[in-house]
């Protein structure tokens, strides 16, 4: 796929290939037993892809429900008309509980205190609470520590909440299978503390994208929470997940706004971290860290211009990045520079971008800023 003509007026934009979402969801669903519910993770503006459009497409592609980080994100989904179940993945502040109840959200309980605050909010509002209990089996972040989980289980049953699910989260599923197996084992053992009659009605989930690698249909797990994979990025290469061939959904482009020749010896950009060793033709590209190109990519990364790799010269600035186009004939103002994605025969992958930018794939996507226009391709390719 070449860079898009859809965004002819934009200076910097990401192109979102919505049909690629259909294909990715289809492949993930096919790899899972049919009874397993697909919770689509759309927090952080659907990993930078744009929540309303992507959520709508995910539903059309067959996901069962959504997960977001917080009440404000869930409210955005409700505002655009989604009445599907929405799971809040992070702890909810007492002050946010009334709104969470009013929006009919699935609230994740991470502590006894949070459950008590919810009981108080329910008593005050007269609304019904739908809850999942999150257990910390070795992530050290959200969730009730597993050794204290039984107490929370008992409270939830007694409180009369609608208990809908129980889950844990893996910390190292993309790199440490043994640690993940141990987290699973702790979680499975703990499930025995829930009466069978209650347990049989719960959504039981642990797996994020990387967890799918070791997902076992024989275990009681009946839901998965998928983020990265549905956006087309396997958590690790060479794995079963990579063999599903997820297709990147997002590509990132910007315009060349100035072309000029600089003499050898010129120092380029802030703090003069690069001095030109030869007479150099440079292109100034209308994209910088204000858009989502981190300064870590300075003097390390490349943009594709006219299908060729052009090295970033000097420091990435807020609004502009300078690239070397000496070896690329006839680059002109208005040309498209591709920061992520394909141009002609070449492609800059998220993995490559992350190596230059010293970040992880989730971060590369989520740090694309509001200023970058989102352009949605809806055609089937
Ligand atoms: C609790 C929880 N579940 C699931 C996910 C989805 O993870 P991934 O994007 O690796 O699929 C996340 C992502 O951060 C998460 O925090």
mmCIF file of C-alpha atoms and ligand atoms in Angstrom:
data_model
loop_
_atom_site.group_PDB
_atom_site.id
_atom_site.type_symbol
_atom_site.label_atom_id
_atom_site.label_comp_id
_atom_site.label_asym_id
_atom_site.label_seq_id
_atom_site.Cartn_x
_atom_site.Cartn_y
_atom_site.Cartn_z
ATOM 1 C CA UNK A 1 0.000 0.000 0.000
ATOM 2 C CA UNK A 2 1.371 3.426 -0.839
ATOM 3 C CA UNK A 3 0.851 6.494 1.287
ATOM 4 C CA UNK A 4 -2.692 7.694 1.126
ATOM 5 C CA UNK A 5 -4.204 10.292 -1.125
ATOM 6 C CA UNK A 6 -7.121 10.499 1.337
ATOM 7 C CA UNK A 7 -5.444 13.162 3.407
ATOM 8 C CA UNK A 8 -4.421 15.570 0.688
ATOM 9 C CA UNK A 9 -4.970 18.593 2.900
ATOM 10 C CA UNK A 10 -3.252 17.293 6.003
ATOM 11 C CA UNK A 11 0.261 18.071 7.177
ATOM 12 C CA UNK A 12 0.537 15.045 9.460
ATOM 13 C CA UNK A 13 -1.919 12.212 9.646
ATOM 14 C CA UNK A 14 -2.386 8.596 10.503
ATOM 15 C CA UNK A 15 -4.308 6.391 8.180
ATOM 16 C CA UNK A 16 -6.453 3.742 9.821
ATOM 17 C CA UNK A 17 -7.188 0.727 7.669
ATOM 18 C CA UNK A 18 -10.546 -0.367 9.089
ATOM 19 C CA UNK A 19 -10.869 -3.490 6.915
ATOM 20 C CA UNK A 20 -7.579 -4.686 8.453
ATOM 21 C CA UNK A 21 -9.383 -4.656 11.815
ATOM 22 C CA UNK A 22 -12.015 -7.008 10.387
ATOM 23 C CA UNK A 23 -9.316 -9.378 9.205
ATOM 24 C CA UNK A 24 -7.367 -9.263 12.456
ATOM 25 C CA UNK A 25 -10.424 -9.898 14.608
ATOM 26 C CA UNK A 26 -11.478 -12.706 12.273
ATOM 27 C CA UNK A 27 -8.099 -14.422 12.583
ATOM 28 C CA UNK A 28 -7.966 -14.057 16.354
ATOM 29 C CA UNK A 29 -11.512 -15.365 16.760
ATOM 30 C CA UNK A 30 -10.770 -18.300 14.519
ATOM 31 C CA UNK A 31 -7.835 -19.265 16.725
ATOM 32 C CA UNK A 32 -10.072 -19.300 19.826
ATOM 33 C CA UNK A 33 -12.759 -21.792 20.814
ATOM 34 C CA UNK A 34 -16.197 -20.413 19.872
ATOM 35 C CA UNK A 35 -17.432 -20.060 23.469
ATOM 36 C CA UNK A 36 -14.636 -17.641 24.362
ATOM 37 C CA UNK A 37 -15.835 -14.041 24.611
ATOM 38 C CA UNK A 38 -13.739 -11.378 22.927
ATOM 39 C CA UNK A 39 -13.254 -8.284 25.072
ATOM 40 C CA UNK A 40 -11.828 -5.609 22.770
ATOM 41 C CA UNK A 41 -9.465 -3.259 24.581
ATOM 42 C CA UNK A 42 -10.059 0.270 23.280
ATOM 43 C CA UNK A 43 -8.510 2.384 26.020
ATOM 44 C CA UNK A 44 -6.198 5.329 25.246
ATOM 45 C CA UNK A 45 -8.259 6.309 22.230
ATOM 46 C CA UNK A 46 -8.163 2.740 20.917
ATOM 47 C CA UNK A 47 -4.379 2.691 21.200
ATOM 48 C CA UNK A 48 -4.203 5.981 19.301
ATOM 49 C CA UNK A 49 -6.368 4.739 16.417
ATOM 50 C CA UNK A 50 -9.458 6.745 17.396
ATOM 51 C CA UNK A 51 -11.976 5.208 19.759
ATOM 52 C CA UNK A 52 -15.402 5.826 18.240
ATOM 53 C CA UNK A 53 -14.568 4.711 14.718
ATOM 54 C CA UNK A 54 -12.484 1.752 15.802
ATOM 55 C CA UNK A 55 -14.999 0.600 18.429
ATOM 56 C CA UNK A 56 -17.778 0.629 15.865
ATOM 57 C CA UNK A 57 -15.698 -1.379 13.451
ATOM 58 C CA UNK A 58 -14.662 -3.858 16.140
ATOM 59 C CA UNK A 59 -18.303 -4.508 16.992
ATOM 60 C CA UNK A 60 -19.104 -5.039 13.322
ATOM 61 C CA UNK A 61 -16.162 -7.450 13.184
ATOM 62 C CA UNK A 62 -17.731 -9.533 15.934
ATOM 63 C CA UNK A 63 -16.161 -8.601 19.262
ATOM 64 C CA UNK A 64 -18.447 -9.141 22.260
ATOM 65 C CA UNK A 65 -17.718 -6.155 24.478
ATOM 66 C CA UNK A 66 -15.188 -3.454 25.312
ATOM 67 C CA UNK A 67 -12.614 -2.694 27.965
ATOM 68 C CA UNK A 68 -11.366 0.802 28.737
ATOM 69 C CA UNK A 69 -9.183 2.325 31.429
ATOM 70 C CA UNK A 70 -11.645 4.625 33.136
ATOM 71 C CA UNK A 71 -15.102 6.134 33.389
ATOM 72 C CA UNK A 72 -14.340 9.084 31.088
ATOM 73 C CA UNK A 73 -13.326 6.726 28.282
ATOM 74 C CA UNK A 74 -16.420 4.626 28.855
ATOM 75 C CA UNK A 75 -18.582 7.751 28.748
ATOM 76 C CA UNK A 76 -17.109 8.581 25.321
ATOM 77 C CA UNK A 77 -18.186 5.172 24.089
ATOM 78 C CA UNK A 78 -21.684 5.587 25.488
ATOM 79 C CA UNK A 79 -21.913 9.083 23.935
ATOM 80 C CA UNK A 80 -21.333 7.678 20.464
ATOM 81 C CA UNK A 81 -24.118 5.220 21.046
ATOM 82 C CA UNK A 82 -22.441 2.000 22.123
ATOM 83 C CA UNK A 83 -24.617 0.069 24.531
ATOM 84 C CA UNK A 84 -22.362 -2.992 24.588
ATOM 85 C CA UNK A 85 -20.863 -4.033 27.923
ATOM 86 C CA UNK A 86 -17.883 -1.901 28.896
ATOM 87 C CA UNK A 87 -15.398 -3.156 31.463
ATOM 88 C CA UNK A 88 -13.373 -0.629 33.458
ATOM 89 C CA UNK A 89 -9.872 -2.056 33.744
ATOM 90 C CA UNK A 90 -8.460 0.354 36.338
ATOM 91 C CA UNK A 91 -9.585 1.064 39.895
ATOM 92 C CA UNK A 92 -12.470 3.539 40.050
ATOM 93 C CA UNK A 93 -12.351 6.515 42.425
ATOM 94 C CA UNK A 94 -15.216 6.818 44.914
ATOM 95 C CA UNK A 95 -16.157 10.107 43.248
ATOM 96 C CA UNK A 96 -16.491 8.329 39.886
ATOM 97 C CA UNK A 97 -18.711 5.504 41.073
ATOM 98 C CA UNK A 98 -22.088 7.271 40.683
ATOM 99 C CA UNK A 99 -21.303 7.994 37.021
ATOM 100 C CA UNK A 100 -20.038 4.459 36.472
ATOM 101 C CA UNK A 101 -23.333 3.123 37.820
ATOM 102 C CA UNK A 102 -25.409 5.553 35.782
ATOM 103 C CA UNK A 103 -23.538 4.510 32.617
ATOM 104 C CA UNK A 104 -24.214 0.843 33.416
ATOM 105 C CA UNK A 105 -20.516 -0.049 33.316
ATOM 106 C CA UNK A 106 -18.849 -3.242 34.447
ATOM 107 C CA UNK A 107 -16.825 -2.013 37.397
ATOM 108 C CA UNK A 108 -13.608 -3.768 38.321
ATOM 109 C CA UNK A 109 -13.113 -4.203 42.050
ATOM 110 C CA UNK A 110 -9.521 -4.165 43.218
ATOM 111 C CA UNK A 111 -9.884 -3.945 46.988
ATOM 112 C CA UNK A 112 -12.320 -4.337 49.829
ATOM 113 C CA UNK A 113 -12.356 -0.546 50.263
ATOM 114 C CA UNK A 114 -13.382 -0.069 46.654
ATOM 115 C CA UNK A 115 -16.142 -2.659 47.082
ATOM 116 C CA UNK A 116 -17.377 -0.914 50.215
ATOM 117 C CA UNK A 117 -17.425 2.443 48.413
ATOM 118 C CA UNK A 118 -19.418 0.822 45.622
ATOM 119 C CA UNK A 119 -21.911 -0.625 48.108
ATOM 120 C CA UNK A 120 -22.373 2.892 49.501
ATOM 121 C CA UNK A 121 -22.862 4.346 46.007
ATOM 122 C CA UNK A 122 -25.405 1.654 45.202
ATOM 123 C CA UNK A 123 -27.309 2.350 48.413
ATOM 124 C CA UNK A 124 -27.392 6.073 47.595
ATOM 125 C CA UNK A 125 -28.342 5.768 43.938
ATOM 126 C CA UNK A 126 -30.582 2.731 43.996
ATOM 127 C CA UNK A 127 -28.776 1.583 40.824
ATOM 128 C CA UNK A 128 -27.529 -1.928 40.263
ATOM 129 C CA UNK A 129 -23.781 -2.666 40.244
ATOM 130 C CA UNK A 130 -22.210 -5.051 37.759
ATOM 131 C CA UNK A 131 -18.734 -6.099 38.853
ATOM 132 C CA UNK A 132 -15.645 -8.072 37.941
ATOM 133 C CA UNK A 133 -13.083 -8.832 40.622
ATOM 134 C CA UNK A 134 -9.485 -8.343 39.602
ATOM 135 C CA UNK A 135 -6.810 -10.425 41.301
ATOM 136 C CA UNK A 136 -3.131 -9.538 41.431
ATOM 137 C CA UNK A 137 -1.263 -12.800 40.832
ATOM 138 C CA UNK A 138 2.151 -11.216 40.403
ATOM 139 C CA UNK A 139 1.803 -8.040 38.356
ATOM 140 C CA UNK A 140 2.060 -5.768 41.396
ATOM 141 C CA UNK A 141 -0.355 -3.234 39.939
ATOM 142 C CA UNK A 142 -4.156 -3.215 40.040
ATOM 143 C CA UNK A 143 -6.169 -6.029 41.591
ATOM 144 C CA UNK A 144 -6.525 -7.423 45.068
ATOM 145 C CA UNK A 145 -3.403 -9.325 46.123
ATOM 146 C CA UNK A 146 -4.257 -12.990 45.624
ATOM 147 C CA UNK A 147 -3.735 -13.890 49.271
ATOM 148 C CA UNK A 148 -6.477 -11.416 50.213
ATOM 149 C CA UNK A 149 -8.851 -12.161 47.357
ATOM 150 C CA UNK A 150 -11.117 -14.635 49.192
ATOM 151 C CA UNK A 151 -12.284 -11.884 51.541
ATOM 152 C CA UNK A 152 -13.249 -9.697 48.594
ATOM 153 C CA UNK A 153 -15.022 -12.632 46.920
ATOM 154 C CA UNK A 154 -17.121 -13.101 50.063
ATOM 155 C CA UNK A 155 -17.953 -9.404 50.286
ATOM 156 C CA UNK A 156 -19.053 -9.268 46.644
ATOM 157 C CA UNK A 157 -21.398 -12.216 47.121
ATOM 158 C CA UNK A 158 -22.890 -10.773 50.268
ATOM 159 C CA UNK A 159 -23.257 -7.250 48.852
ATOM 160 C CA UNK A 160 -25.745 -8.345 46.241
ATOM 161 C CA UNK A 161 -23.815 -6.938 43.310
ATOM 162 C CA UNK A 162 -24.283 -8.618 39.972
ATOM 163 C CA UNK A 163 -21.015 -10.550 39.958
ATOM 164 C CA UNK A 164 -20.094 -10.951 36.330
ATOM 165 C CA UNK A 165 -16.429 -11.817 36.168
ATOM 166 C CA UNK A 166 -13.103 -12.502 37.770
ATOM 167 C CA UNK A 167 -9.755 -11.858 36.176
ATOM 168 C CA UNK A 168 -6.044 -11.407 36.491
ATOM 169 C CA UNK A 169 -3.418 -9.764 34.311
ATOM 170 C CA UNK A 170 -0.079 -11.161 33.165
ATOM 171 C CA UNK A 171 3.031 -9.060 33.559
ATOM 172 C CA UNK A 172 5.427 -10.960 31.337
ATOM 173 C CA UNK A 173 3.412 -13.039 28.901
ATOM 174 C CA UNK A 174 5.494 -11.822 25.955
ATOM 175 C CA UNK A 175 8.807 -12.935 27.422
ATOM 176 C CA UNK A 176 8.512 -15.346 30.350
ATOM 177 C CA UNK A 177 6.308 -18.383 29.833
ATOM 178 C CA UNK A 178 7.214 -19.912 33.201
ATOM 179 C CA UNK A 179 6.228 -16.786 35.140
ATOM 180 C CA UNK A 180 2.964 -16.621 33.200
ATOM 181 C CA UNK A 181 2.244 -20.289 33.928
ATOM 182 C CA UNK A 182 2.774 -19.585 37.603
ATOM 183 C CA UNK A 183 0.407 -16.591 37.509
ATOM 184 C CA UNK A 184 -2.175 -18.800 35.805
ATOM 185 C CA UNK A 185 -1.732 -21.498 38.430
ATOM 186 C CA UNK A 186 -2.205 -19.051 41.319
ATOM 187 C CA UNK A 187 -5.345 -17.706 39.668
ATOM 188 C CA UNK A 188 -6.793 -21.158 38.932
ATOM 189 C CA UNK A 189 -6.222 -22.276 42.512
ATOM 190 C CA UNK A 190 -7.940 -19.165 43.777
ATOM 191 C CA UNK A 191 -10.991 -19.797 41.632
ATOM 192 C CA UNK A 192 -11.666 -22.821 43.834
ATOM 193 C CA UNK A 193 -12.514 -20.341 46.610
ATOM 194 C CA UNK A 194 -15.589 -19.259 44.643
ATOM 195 C CA UNK A 195 -18.572 -21.587 45.091
ATOM 196 C CA UNK A 196 -19.045 -23.679 41.938
ATOM 197 C CA UNK A 197 -22.574 -22.398 41.396
ATOM 198 C CA UNK A 198 -21.330 -18.802 41.365
ATOM 199 C CA UNK A 199 -18.181 -19.583 39.411
ATOM 200 C CA UNK A 200 -20.073 -21.264 36.591
ATOM 201 C CA UNK A 201 -21.818 -17.988 35.786
ATOM 202 C CA UNK A 202 -18.690 -15.829 35.716
ATOM 203 C CA UNK A 203 -16.589 -14.493 32.909
ATOM 204 C CA UNK A 204 -13.131 -15.830 33.753
ATOM 205 C CA UNK A 205 -10.319 -14.093 31.955
ATOM 206 C CA UNK A 206 -6.599 -13.517 32.087
ATOM 207 C CA UNK A 207 -5.232 -13.304 28.590
ATOM 208 C CA UNK A 208 -4.083 -10.195 26.827
ATOM 209 C CA UNK A 209 -2.598 -10.538 23.334
ATOM 210 C CA UNK A 210 0.627 -12.144 24.519
ATOM 211 C CA UNK A 211 -1.271 -14.416 26.904
ATOM 212 C CA UNK A 212 -3.086 -15.969 23.931
ATOM 213 C CA UNK A 213 0.155 -17.762 23.178
ATOM 214 C CA UNK A 214 -0.481 -20.081 26.117
ATOM 215 C CA UNK A 215 -4.287 -19.840 26.199
ATOM 216 C CA UNK A 216 -5.737 -23.214 26.998
ATOM 217 C CA UNK A 217 -9.227 -24.106 25.921
ATOM 218 C CA UNK A 218 -9.367 -26.780 28.594
ATOM 219 C CA UNK A 219 -8.960 -24.289 31.426
ATOM 220 C CA UNK A 220 -12.029 -22.467 32.757
ATOM 221 C CA UNK A 221 -11.096 -19.304 30.856
ATOM 222 C CA UNK A 222 -14.034 -18.154 28.785
ATOM 223 C CA UNK A 223 -12.951 -14.665 27.739
ATOM 224 C CA UNK A 224 -9.853 -12.850 26.474
ATOM 225 C CA UNK A 225 -8.940 -9.158 26.550
ATOM 226 C CA UNK A 226 -7.279 -8.268 23.287
ATOM 227 C CA UNK A 227 -5.538 -5.011 22.490
ATOM 228 C CA UNK A 228 -2.301 -5.015 20.521
ATOM 229 C CA UNK A 229 -3.123 -7.976 18.257
ATOM 230 C CA UNK A 230 -6.341 -6.504 16.938
ATOM 231 C CA UNK A 231 -4.357 -3.429 15.875
ATOM 232 C CA UNK A 232 -2.153 -5.765 13.865
ATOM 233 C CA UNK A 233 0.881 -6.174 16.047
ATOM 234 C CA UNK A 234 1.904 -9.576 17.399
ATOM 235 C CA UNK A 235 3.458 -9.179 20.864
ATOM 236 C CA UNK A 236 6.481 -11.228 19.815
ATOM 237 C CA UNK A 237 7.817 -12.405 16.489
ATOM 238 C CA UNK A 238 8.322 -16.053 15.647
ATOM 239 C CA UNK A 239 5.392 -17.066 17.817
ATOM 240 C CA UNK A 240 2.082 -18.783 17.175
ATOM 241 C CA UNK A 241 0.519 -15.321 17.309
ATOM 242 C CA UNK A 242 2.818 -13.997 14.596
ATOM 243 C CA UNK A 243 1.705 -16.939 12.458
ATOM 244 C CA UNK A 244 -1.839 -15.538 12.570
ATOM 245 C CA UNK A 245 -0.429 -12.760 10.397
ATOM 246 C CA UNK A 246 -2.101 -9.762 11.985
ATOM 247 C CA UNK A 247 -2.031 -6.764 9.648
ATOM 248 C CA UNK A 248 -0.954 -3.351 10.927
ATOM 249 C CA UNK A 249 -3.994 -1.092 11.011
ATOM 250 C CA UNK A 250 -2.235 2.232 11.362
ATOM 251 C CA UNK A 251 0.304 4.075 9.240
ATOM 252 C CA UNK A 252 1.757 7.516 9.995
ATOM 253 C CA UNK A 253 2.616 10.145 7.416
ATOM 254 C CA UNK A 254 3.523 13.835 7.113
ATOM 255 C CA UNK A 255 4.331 16.340 4.406
ATOM 256 C CA UNK A 256 7.652 17.736 3.320
ATOM 257 C CA UNK A 257 7.198 21.480 3.849
ATOM 258 C CA UNK A 258 10.639 22.735 2.808
ATOM 259 C CA UNK A 259 13.562 21.460 0.759
ATOM 260 C CA UNK A 260 16.973 23.099 0.886
ATOM 261 C CA UNK A 261 20.693 22.585 0.428
ATOM 262 C CA UNK A 262 23.087 23.025 3.313
ATOM 263 C CA UNK A 263 26.871 23.179 3.143
ATOM 264 C CA UNK A 264 29.167 20.629 4.779
ATOM 265 C CA UNK A 265 29.945 21.614 8.341
ATOM 266 C CA UNK A 266 26.448 22.955 9.082
ATOM 267 C CA UNK A 267 25.120 21.980 12.501
ATOM 268 C CA UNK A 268 21.516 20.781 12.292
ATOM 269 C CA UNK A 269 18.684 21.374 14.762
ATOM 270 C CA UNK A 270 18.624 22.188 18.487
ATOM 271 C CA UNK A 271 21.808 21.708 20.481
ATOM 272 C CA UNK A 272 23.731 20.920 17.283
ATOM 273 C CA UNK A 273 23.838 17.157 17.799
ATOM 274 C CA UNK A 274 24.577 16.584 14.091
ATOM 275 C CA UNK A 275 27.163 18.308 11.917
ATOM 276 C CA UNK A 276 26.902 17.624 8.194
ATOM 277 C CA UNK A 277 29.947 15.831 6.780
ATOM 278 C CA UNK A 278 29.020 16.607 3.165
ATOM 279 C CA UNK A 279 26.941 19.143 1.259
ATOM 280 C CA UNK A 280 23.470 17.912 2.050
ATOM 281 C CA UNK A 281 19.993 18.341 0.659
ATOM 282 C CA UNK A 282 17.522 18.249 3.507
ATOM 283 C CA UNK A 283 13.759 18.008 3.696
ATOM 284 C CA UNK A 284 11.909 19.566 6.590
ATOM 285 C CA UNK A 285 8.962 17.322 7.461
ATOM 286 C CA UNK A 286 5.914 18.698 9.296
ATOM 287 C CA UNK A 287 6.020 16.270 12.174
ATOM 288 C CA UNK A 288 7.789 16.217 15.533
ATOM 289 C CA UNK A 289 7.449 15.189 19.127
ATOM 290 C CA UNK A 290 4.292 17.291 19.295
ATOM 291 C CA UNK A 291 2.807 14.654 17.006
ATOM 292 C CA UNK A 292 4.355 11.474 18.364
ATOM 293 C CA UNK A 293 7.898 11.218 16.977
ATOM 294 C CA UNK A 294 10.010 10.982 20.137
ATOM 295 C CA UNK A 295 13.313 12.819 20.436
ATOM 296 C CA UNK A 296 14.919 9.427 21.048
ATOM 297 C CA UNK A 297 14.632 8.914 17.274
ATOM 298 C CA UNK A 298 16.955 11.900 16.705
ATOM 299 C CA UNK A 299 19.971 10.925 14.579
ATOM 300 C CA UNK A 300 18.757 7.284 14.696
ATOM 301 C CA UNK A 301 15.504 6.865 12.809
ATOM 302 C CA UNK A 302 14.479 7.106 9.180
ATOM 303 C CA UNK A 303 11.444 8.358 7.267
ATOM 304 C CA UNK A 304 10.473 6.969 3.876
ATOM 305 C CA UNK A 305 10.365 9.621 1.152
ATOM 306 C CA UNK A 306 9.758 8.607 -2.445
ATOM 307 C CA UNK A 307 10.107 5.031 -1.237
ATOM 308 C CA UNK A 308 13.630 5.521 0.135
ATOM 309 C CA UNK A 309 14.959 5.600 3.679
ATOM 310 C CA UNK A 310 16.016 9.085 4.655
ATOM 311 C CA UNK A 311 17.948 9.408 7.915
ATOM 312 C CA UNK A 312 16.736 11.822 10.582
ATOM 313 C CA UNK A 313 19.329 14.563 11.019
ATOM 314 C CA UNK A 314 19.797 16.156 14.425
ATOM 315 C CA UNK A 315 17.174 16.484 17.070
ATOM 316 C CA UNK A 316 13.495 15.886 16.382
ATOM 317 C CA UNK A 317 11.750 19.143 17.290
ATOM 318 C CA UNK A 318 8.195 19.817 18.391
ATOM 319 C CA UNK A 319 6.725 20.472 14.960
ATOM 320 C CA UNK A 320 9.408 19.564 12.444
ATOM 321 C CA UNK A 321 11.960 16.879 11.713
ATOM 322 C CA UNK A 322 14.853 17.221 9.308
ATOM 323 C CA UNK A 323 15.802 14.307 7.040
ATOM 324 C CA UNK A 324 18.650 13.782 4.602
ATOM 325 C CA UNK A 325 17.372 13.541 1.012
ATOM 326 C CA UNK A 326 20.701 14.027 -0.746
ATOM 327 C CA UNK A 327 20.447 10.583 -2.328
ATOM 328 C CA UNK A 328 16.766 10.803 -3.215
ATOM 329 C CA UNK A 329 16.238 12.654 -6.462
ATOM 330 C CA UNK A 330 13.547 15.273 -6.970
ATOM 331 C CA UNK A 331 11.964 15.395 -3.526
ATOM 332 C CA UNK A 332 9.615 18.379 -3.494
ATOM 333 C CA UNK A 333 7.486 20.358 -1.073
ATOM 334 C CA UNK A 334 4.227 18.464 -0.530
ATOM 335 C CA UNK A 335 5.817 15.024 -0.840
ATOM 336 C CA UNK A 336 4.758 12.462 1.711
ATOM 337 C CA UNK A 337 7.186 11.239 4.354
ATOM 338 C CA UNK A 338 6.137 7.969 5.968
ATOM 339 C CA UNK A 339 7.108 7.571 9.595
ATOM 340 C CA UNK A 340 5.344 4.250 10.175
ATOM 341 C CA UNK A 341 4.060 1.941 7.481
ATOM 342 C CA UNK A 342 4.699 1.244 3.831
ATOM 343 C CA UNK A 343 5.775 3.412 0.943
ATOM 344 C CA UNK A 344 6.422 1.767 -2.397
ATOM 345 C CA UNK A 345 8.428 -1.428 -1.723
ATOM 346 C CA UNK A 346 9.649 -0.530 1.759
ATOM 347 C CA UNK A 347 8.002 -0.462 5.151
ATOM 348 C CA UNK A 348 8.921 0.957 8.531
ATOM 349 C CA UNK A 349 7.492 -1.404 11.090
ATOM 350 C CA UNK A 350 6.395 -0.475 14.581
ATOM 351 C CA UNK A 351 9.153 -2.740 15.914
ATOM 352 C CA UNK A 352 11.762 -0.810 13.966
ATOM 353 C CA UNK A 353 10.322 2.536 15.014
ATOM 354 C CA UNK A 354 10.403 1.375 18.635
ATOM 355 C CA UNK A 355 14.060 0.437 18.372
ATOM 356 C CA UNK A 356 14.919 3.964 17.231
ATOM 357 C CA UNK A 357 12.469 5.650 19.529
ATOM 358 C CA UNK A 358 13.386 3.564 22.552
ATOM 359 C CA UNK A 359 9.802 2.663 23.335
ATOM 360 C CA UNK A 360 7.379 -0.272 23.275
ATOM 361 C CA UNK A 361 4.698 -0.808 20.582
ATOM 362 C CA UNK A 362 1.794 0.171 22.858
ATOM 363 C CA UNK A 363 3.594 3.424 23.642
ATOM 364 C CA UNK A 364 4.439 4.202 20.003
ATOM 365 C CA UNK A 365 0.724 4.020 19.159
ATOM 366 C CA UNK A 366 -0.688 5.728 22.247
ATOM 367 C CA UNK A 367 1.632 8.716 22.065
ATOM 368 C CA UNK A 368 0.346 9.821 18.668
ATOM 369 C CA UNK A 369 -1.171 13.127 19.626
ATOM 370 C CA UNK A 370 -4.511 14.786 18.953
ATOM 371 C CA UNK A 371 -2.877 17.113 16.431
ATOM 372 C CA UNK A 372 -2.334 14.230 14.038
ATOM 373 C CA UNK A 373 -5.386 13.906 11.852
ATOM 374 C CA UNK A 374 -6.977 10.447 11.773
ATOM 375 C CA UNK A 375 -8.006 9.367 8.299
ATOM 376 C CA UNK A 376 -10.187 6.260 8.077
ATOM 377 C CA UNK A 377 -10.111 3.914 5.123
ATOM 378 C CA UNK A 378 -13.325 1.969 4.987
ATOM 379 C CA UNK A 379 -12.942 0.251 1.623
ATOM 380 C CA UNK A 380 -12.234 -3.446 1.430
ATOM 381 C CA UNK A 381 -8.812 -4.285 0.031
HETATM 382 C C1 LIG B 1 -5.763 -5.244 32.172
HETATM 383 C C2 LIG B 1 -5.431 -5.305 30.720
HETATM 384 N N1 LIG B 1 -5.959 -6.283 29.977
HETATM 385 C C3 LIG B 1 -5.683 -6.393 28.663
HETATM 386 C C4 LIG B 1 -4.856 -5.490 28.032
HETATM 387 C C5 LIG B 1 -4.553 -5.657 26.560
HETATM 388 O O1 LIG B 1 -3.204 -5.977 26.378
HETATM 389 P P1 LIG B 1 -2.594 -6.147 24.917
HETATM 390 O O2 LIG B 1 -2.625 -4.811 24.273
HETATM 391 O O3 LIG B 1 -1.194 -6.586 25.176
HETATM 392 O O4 LIG B 1 -3.404 -7.149 24.211
HETATM 393 C C6 LIG B 1 -4.277 -4.461 28.772
HETATM 394 C C7 LIG B 1 -3.377 -3.514 28.122
HETATM 395 O O5 LIG B 1 -2.672 -2.726 28.651
HETATM 396 C C8 LIG B 1 -4.580 -4.354 30.162
HETATM 397 O O6 LIG B 1 -4.068 -3.386 30.917
#
